[in-house]
């Protein structure tokens, strides 16, 4: 039985790490999507590149924001501040580690939302590929 | 843009230092969790996000105007960076003039430099005039500059391009408009007919070099129509003197390792001297 509990806890911790990494991973994918689309279109079809890049940027940004907002809500629930009435979780119980994962995921997802919004801006301000 | 960013940076710096001094001098009472939380959220998250977002949107908005020339360029110079020299072509509304390894620019006028490369990545750099710009095979890059004072400035390839990369330099001479017009008119003319042209052709130099007005029509190497008026040889590797020209023709590999031009030490000494005399006379 003890072995099962250890395995279960290990599974929870791996899940917590995945939670923490998911927000930055979506941010990375959005960054690469916008950047590579702009670079390839500007190199291949400079005349129509900006219009297409803007459309792709809007679509990728909406998709990334939708995923990040869902993740933000799930991380908030995992952090569980309202029920505990405390933002901190300094014990060494499974629940504290669970809440730590939620807290870290919440902050990183918030950062990723700001990063995605900032990355979406340049295609709307530049007016040539040069 | 620089002044706005500088002013905003100073405001932020003063605010941070001010808060730090305040924190050091205040009583050692520990602030409540609530105050601490809001300090961290406000000072660490909300204010930086708002300041950086405003700065980003504003700077993106002014960026397109920064990239455009203040006036249309008075002169376009196409430069092809090749291992290990510079092919230069001046172009304006009335003329196209080919030259090499030296750049002359009119004072106080915007000039557009268009850069390409047929072999490897080079970088065009004249520290006194502007920042670096890479010359990349298969791509065209451009650099806008507006010289503000008369003088001679050293230019240098700033991207490692091979064994003689360090000897791939050039001189830029900024001159008043009247002097530039006189120079470009002279540069556009074909070479004066000289007896040495026959020797130049006999030894095959014309296969690679162009001397306008003679039978030498090669384009693999630098245009030598007015080479005698340049101040250096082999992309600023040697000064333009007869002894150095002789050394260059006879021992190119010693001066610039892996240069495309072969050494001509097998020619009779008097022919090499005659070629050097001929090239120096091509003013």
PDB file of N, CA and C in Angstrom, chain B residues 234-280:
ATOM      1  N   UNK B 234      44.785  46.400 -53.188  1.00  0.00           N
ATOM      2  CA  UNK B 234      44.282  45.131 -52.632  1.00  0.00           C
ATOM      3  C   UNK B 234      43.416  45.344 -51.391  1.00  0.00           C
ATOM      4  N   UNK B 235      42.400  46.202 -51.512  1.00  0.00           N
ATOM      5  CA  UNK B 235      41.465  46.467 -50.414  1.00  0.00           C
ATOM      6  C   UNK B 235      42.214  46.943 -49.169  1.00  0.00           C
ATOM      7  N   UNK B 236      42.970  47.991 -49.347  1.00  0.00           N
ATOM      8  CA  UNK B 236      43.669  48.671 -48.243  1.00  0.00           C
ATOM      9  C   UNK B 236      44.709  47.801 -47.555  1.00  0.00           C
ATOM     10  N   UNK B 237      45.218  46.766 -48.288  1.00  0.00           N
ATOM     11  CA  UNK B 237      46.254  45.918 -47.690  1.00  0.00           C
ATOM     12  C   UNK B 237      47.630  46.600 -47.779  1.00  0.00           C
ATOM     13  N   UNK B 238      47.844  47.389 -48.845  1.00  0.00           N
ATOM     14  CA  UNK B 238      49.144  48.047 -49.054  1.00  0.00           C
ATOM     15  C   UNK B 238      48.896  49.476 -49.522  1.00  0.00           C
ATOM     16  N   UNK B 239      49.860  50.396 -49.281  1.00  0.00           N
ATOM     17  CA  UNK B 239      49.707  51.748 -49.829  1.00  0.00           C
ATOM     18  C   UNK B 239      49.952  51.740 -51.340  1.00  0.00           C
ATOM     19  N   UNK B 240      49.385  52.723 -52.034  1.00  0.00           N
ATOM     20  CA  UNK B 240      49.536  52.787 -53.491  1.00  0.00           C
ATOM     21  C   UNK B 240      50.890  53.400 -53.845  1.00  0.00           C
ATOM     22  N   UNK B 241      51.919  52.515 -53.892  1.00  0.00           N
ATOM     23  CA  UNK B 241      53.267  52.941 -54.274  1.00  0.00           C
ATOM     24  C   UNK B 241      53.802  51.915 -55.261  1.00  0.00           C
ATOM     25  N   UNK B 242      54.736  52.362 -56.085  1.00  0.00           N
ATOM     26  CA  UNK B 242      55.222  51.470 -57.137  1.00  0.00           C
ATOM     27  C   UNK B 242      55.822  50.187 -56.544  1.00  0.00           C
ATOM     28  N   UNK B 243      56.637  50.348 -55.494  1.00  0.00           N
ATOM     29  CA  UNK B 243      57.287  49.162 -54.914  1.00  0.00           C
ATOM     30  C   UNK B 243      56.238  48.178 -54.386  1.00  0.00           C
ATOM     31  N   UNK B 244      55.149  48.713 -53.789  1.00  0.00           N
ATOM     32  CA  UNK B 244      54.132  47.824 -53.249  1.00  0.00           C
ATOM     33  C   UNK B 244      53.289  47.185 -54.351  1.00  0.00           C
ATOM     34  N   UNK B 245      53.089  47.924 -55.451  1.00  0.00           N
ATOM     35  CA  UNK B 245      52.366  47.342 -56.589  1.00  0.00           C
ATOM     36  C   UNK B 245      53.158  46.176 -57.168  1.00  0.00           C
ATOM     37  N   UNK B 246      54.471  46.364 -57.271  1.00  0.00           N
ATOM     38  CA  UNK B 246      55.329  45.288 -57.787  1.00  0.00           C
ATOM     39  C   UNK B 246      55.243  44.072 -56.868  1.00  0.00           C
ATOM     40  N   UNK B 247      55.312  44.335 -55.589  1.00  0.00           N
ATOM     41  CA  UNK B 247      55.227  43.233 -54.622  1.00  0.00           C
ATOM     42  C   UNK B 247      53.885  42.513 -54.741  1.00  0.00           C
ATOM     43  N   UNK B 248      52.808  43.297 -54.892  1.00  0.00           N
ATOM     44  CA  UNK B 248      51.478  42.715 -54.987  1.00  0.00           C
ATOM     45  C   UNK B 248      51.345  41.838 -56.229  1.00  0.00           C
ATOM     46  N   UNK B 249      51.778  42.367 -57.389  1.00  0.00           N
ATOM     47  CA  UNK B 249      51.630  41.601 -58.632  1.00  0.00           C
ATOM     48  C   UNK B 249      52.451  40.308 -58.556  1.00  0.00           C
ATOM     49  N   UNK B 250      53.662  40.399 -58.002  1.00  0.00           N
ATOM     50  CA  UNK B 250      54.558  39.239 -57.990  1.00  0.00           C
ATOM     51  C   UNK B 250      54.226  38.235 -56.883  1.00  0.00           C
ATOM     52  N   UNK B 251      53.671  38.722 -55.755  1.00  0.00           N
ATOM     53  CA  UNK B 251      53.497  37.811 -54.606  1.00  0.00           C
ATOM     54  C   UNK B 251      52.162  38.044 -53.913  1.00  0.00           C
ATOM     55  N   UNK B 252      51.071  37.889 -54.636  1.00  0.00           N
ATOM     56  CA  UNK B 252      49.747  38.157 -54.038  1.00  0.00           C
ATOM     57  C   UNK B 252      49.505  37.309 -52.797  1.00  0.00           C
ATOM     58  N   UNK B 253      49.917  36.033 -52.876  1.00  0.00           N
ATOM     59  CA  UNK B 253      49.648  35.104 -51.766  1.00  0.00           C
ATOM     60  C   UNK B 253      50.354  35.523 -50.478  1.00  0.00           C
ATOM     61  N   UNK B 254      51.530  36.178 -50.628  1.00  0.00           N
ATOM     62  CA  UNK B 254      52.257  36.607 -49.433  1.00  0.00           C
ATOM     63  C   UNK B 254      51.540  37.776 -48.755  1.00  0.00           C
ATOM     64  N   UNK B 255      50.915  38.613 -49.578  1.00  0.00           N
ATOM     65  CA  UNK B 255      50.229  39.787 -49.022  1.00  0.00           C
ATOM     66  C   UNK B 255      48.854  39.394 -48.464  1.00  0.00           C
ATOM     67  N   UNK B 256      48.112  38.620 -49.262  1.00  0.00           N
ATOM     68  CA  UNK B 256      46.759  38.215 -48.848  1.00  0.00           C
ATOM     69  C   UNK B 256      46.584  36.711 -49.074  1.00  0.00           C
ATOM     70  N   UNK B 257      46.811  35.901 -48.056  1.00  0.00           N
ATOM     71  CA  UNK B 257      46.661  34.446 -48.216  1.00  0.00           C
ATOM     72  C   UNK B 257      45.272  34.071 -48.754  1.00  0.00           C
ATOM     73  N   UNK B 258      45.258  33.109 -49.674  1.00  0.00           N
ATOM     74  CA  UNK B 258      44.028  32.582 -50.269  1.00  0.00           C
ATOM     75  C   UNK B 258      43.283  33.580 -51.141  1.00  0.00           C
ATOM     76  N   UNK B 259      43.975  34.629 -51.574  1.00  0.00           N
ATOM     77  CA  UNK B 259      43.324  35.574 -52.489  1.00  0.00           C
ATOM     78  C   UNK B 259      43.143  34.882 -53.846  1.00  0.00           C
ATOM     79  N   UNK B 260      42.110  35.285 -54.589  1.00  0.00           N
ATOM     80  CA  UNK B 260      41.843  34.627 -55.876  1.00  0.00           C
ATOM     81  C   UNK B 260      42.888  34.953 -56.927  1.00  0.00           C
ATOM     82  N   UNK B 261      43.480  36.165 -56.852  1.00  0.00           N
ATOM     83  CA  UNK B 261      44.470  36.538 -57.878  1.00  0.00           C
ATOM     84  C   UNK B 261      45.766  35.753 -57.671  1.00  0.00           C
ATOM     85  N   UNK B 262      46.217  35.045 -58.734  1.00  0.00           N
ATOM     86  CA  UNK B 262      47.464  34.280 -58.576  1.00  0.00           C
ATOM     87  C   UNK B 262      48.677  35.209 -58.538  1.00  0.00           C
ATOM     88  N   UNK B 263      49.771  34.723 -57.987  1.00  0.00           N
ATOM     89  CA  UNK B 263      51.025  35.482 -58.021  1.00  0.00           C
ATOM     90  C   UNK B 263      51.600  35.421 -59.429  1.00  0.00           C
ATOM     91  N   UNK B 264      52.213  36.536 -59.892  1.00  0.00           N
ATOM     92  CA  UNK B 264      52.775  36.570 -61.241  1.00  0.00           C
ATOM     93  C   UNK B 264      54.298  36.694 -61.206  1.00  0.00           C
ATOM     94  N   UNK B 265      54.911  35.986 -60.245  1.00  0.00           N
ATOM     95  CA  UNK B 265      56.373  36.066 -60.095  1.00  0.00           C
ATOM     96  C   UNK B 265      57.089  35.493 -61.311  1.00  0.00           C
ATOM     97  N   UNK B 266      56.358  34.698 -62.127  1.00  0.00           N
ATOM     98  CA  UNK B 266      57.013  34.097 -63.299  1.00  0.00           C
ATOM     99  C   UNK B 266      57.242  35.100 -64.425  1.00  0.00           C
ATOM    100  N   UNK B 267      56.606  36.266 -64.358  1.00  0.00           N
ATOM    101  CA  UNK B 267      56.800  37.279 -65.409  1.00  0.00           C
ATOM    102  C   UNK B 267      58.197  37.899 -65.281  1.00  0.00           C
ATOM    103  N   UNK B 268      58.765  38.342 -66.408  1.00  0.00           N
ATOM    104  CA  UNK B 268      60.058  39.040 -66.318  1.00  0.00           C
ATOM    105  C   UNK B 268      59.922  40.266 -65.415  1.00  0.00           C
ATOM    106  N   UNK B 269      60.941  40.516 -64.627  1.00  0.00           N
ATOM    107  CA  UNK B 269      60.907  41.619 -63.658  1.00  0.00           C
ATOM    108  C   UNK B 269      60.553  42.954 -64.327  1.00  0.00           C
ATOM    109  N   UNK B 270      61.127  43.172 -65.535  1.00  0.00           N
ATOM    110  CA  UNK B 270      60.875  44.484 -66.164  1.00  0.00           C
ATOM    111  C   UNK B 270      59.419  44.615 -66.603  1.00  0.00           C
ATOM    112  N   UNK B 271      58.781  43.475 -66.928  1.00  0.00           N
ATOM    113  CA  UNK B 271      57.351  43.545 -67.289  1.00  0.00           C
ATOM    114  C   UNK B 271      56.499  43.898 -66.066  1.00  0.00           C
ATOM    115  N   UNK B 272      56.872  43.300 -64.912  1.00  0.00           N
ATOM    116  CA  UNK B 272      56.111  43.608 -63.683  1.00  0.00           C
ATOM    117  C   UNK B 272      56.266  45.086 -63.357  1.00  0.00           C
ATOM    118  N   UNK B 273      57.485  45.590 -63.504  1.00  0.00           N
ATOM    119  CA  UNK B 273      57.720  47.020 -63.225  1.00  0.00           C
ATOM    120  C   UNK B 273      56.932  47.892 -64.198  1.00  0.00           C
ATOM    121  N   UNK B 274      56.902  47.471 -65.462  1.00  0.00           N
ATOM    122  CA  UNK B 274      56.167  48.247 -66.463  1.00  0.00           C
ATOM    123  C   UNK B 274      54.669  48.235 -66.168  1.00  0.00           C
ATOM    124  N   UNK B 275      54.166  47.067 -65.708  1.00  0.00           N
ATOM    125  CA  UNK B 275      52.731  46.973 -65.345  1.00  0.00           C
ATOM    126  C   UNK B 275      52.423  47.907 -64.174  1.00  0.00           C
ATOM    127  N   UNK B 276      53.316  47.920 -63.167  1.00  0.00           N
ATOM    128  CA  UNK B 276      53.113  48.790 -62.008  1.00  0.00           C
ATOM    129  C   UNK B 276      53.104  50.252 -62.443  1.00  0.00           C
ATOM    130  N   UNK B 277      54.025  50.615 -63.311  1.00  0.00           N
ATOM    131  CA  UNK B 277      54.080  51.999 -63.811  1.00  0.00           C
ATOM    132  C   UNK B 277      52.773  52.342 -64.542  1.00  0.00           C
ATOM    133  N   UNK B 278      52.317  51.396 -65.361  1.00  0.00           N
ATOM    134  CA  UNK B 278      51.070  51.604 -66.128  1.00  0.00           C
ATOM    135  C   UNK B 278      49.881  51.804 -65.174  1.00  0.00           C
ATOM    136  N   UNK B 279      49.770  50.924 -64.173  1.00  0.00           N
ATOM    137  CA  UNK B 279      48.618  51.011 -63.253  1.00  0.00           C
ATOM    138  C   UNK B 279      48.650  52.324 -62.471  1.00  0.00           C
ATOM    139  N   UNK B 280      49.851  52.738 -62.053  1.00  0.00           N
ATOM    140  CA  UNK B 280      49.953  54.003 -61.304  1.00  0.00           C
ATOM    141  C   UNK B 280      49.543  55.195 -62.170  1.00  0.00           C
TER     142      UNK B 280
END
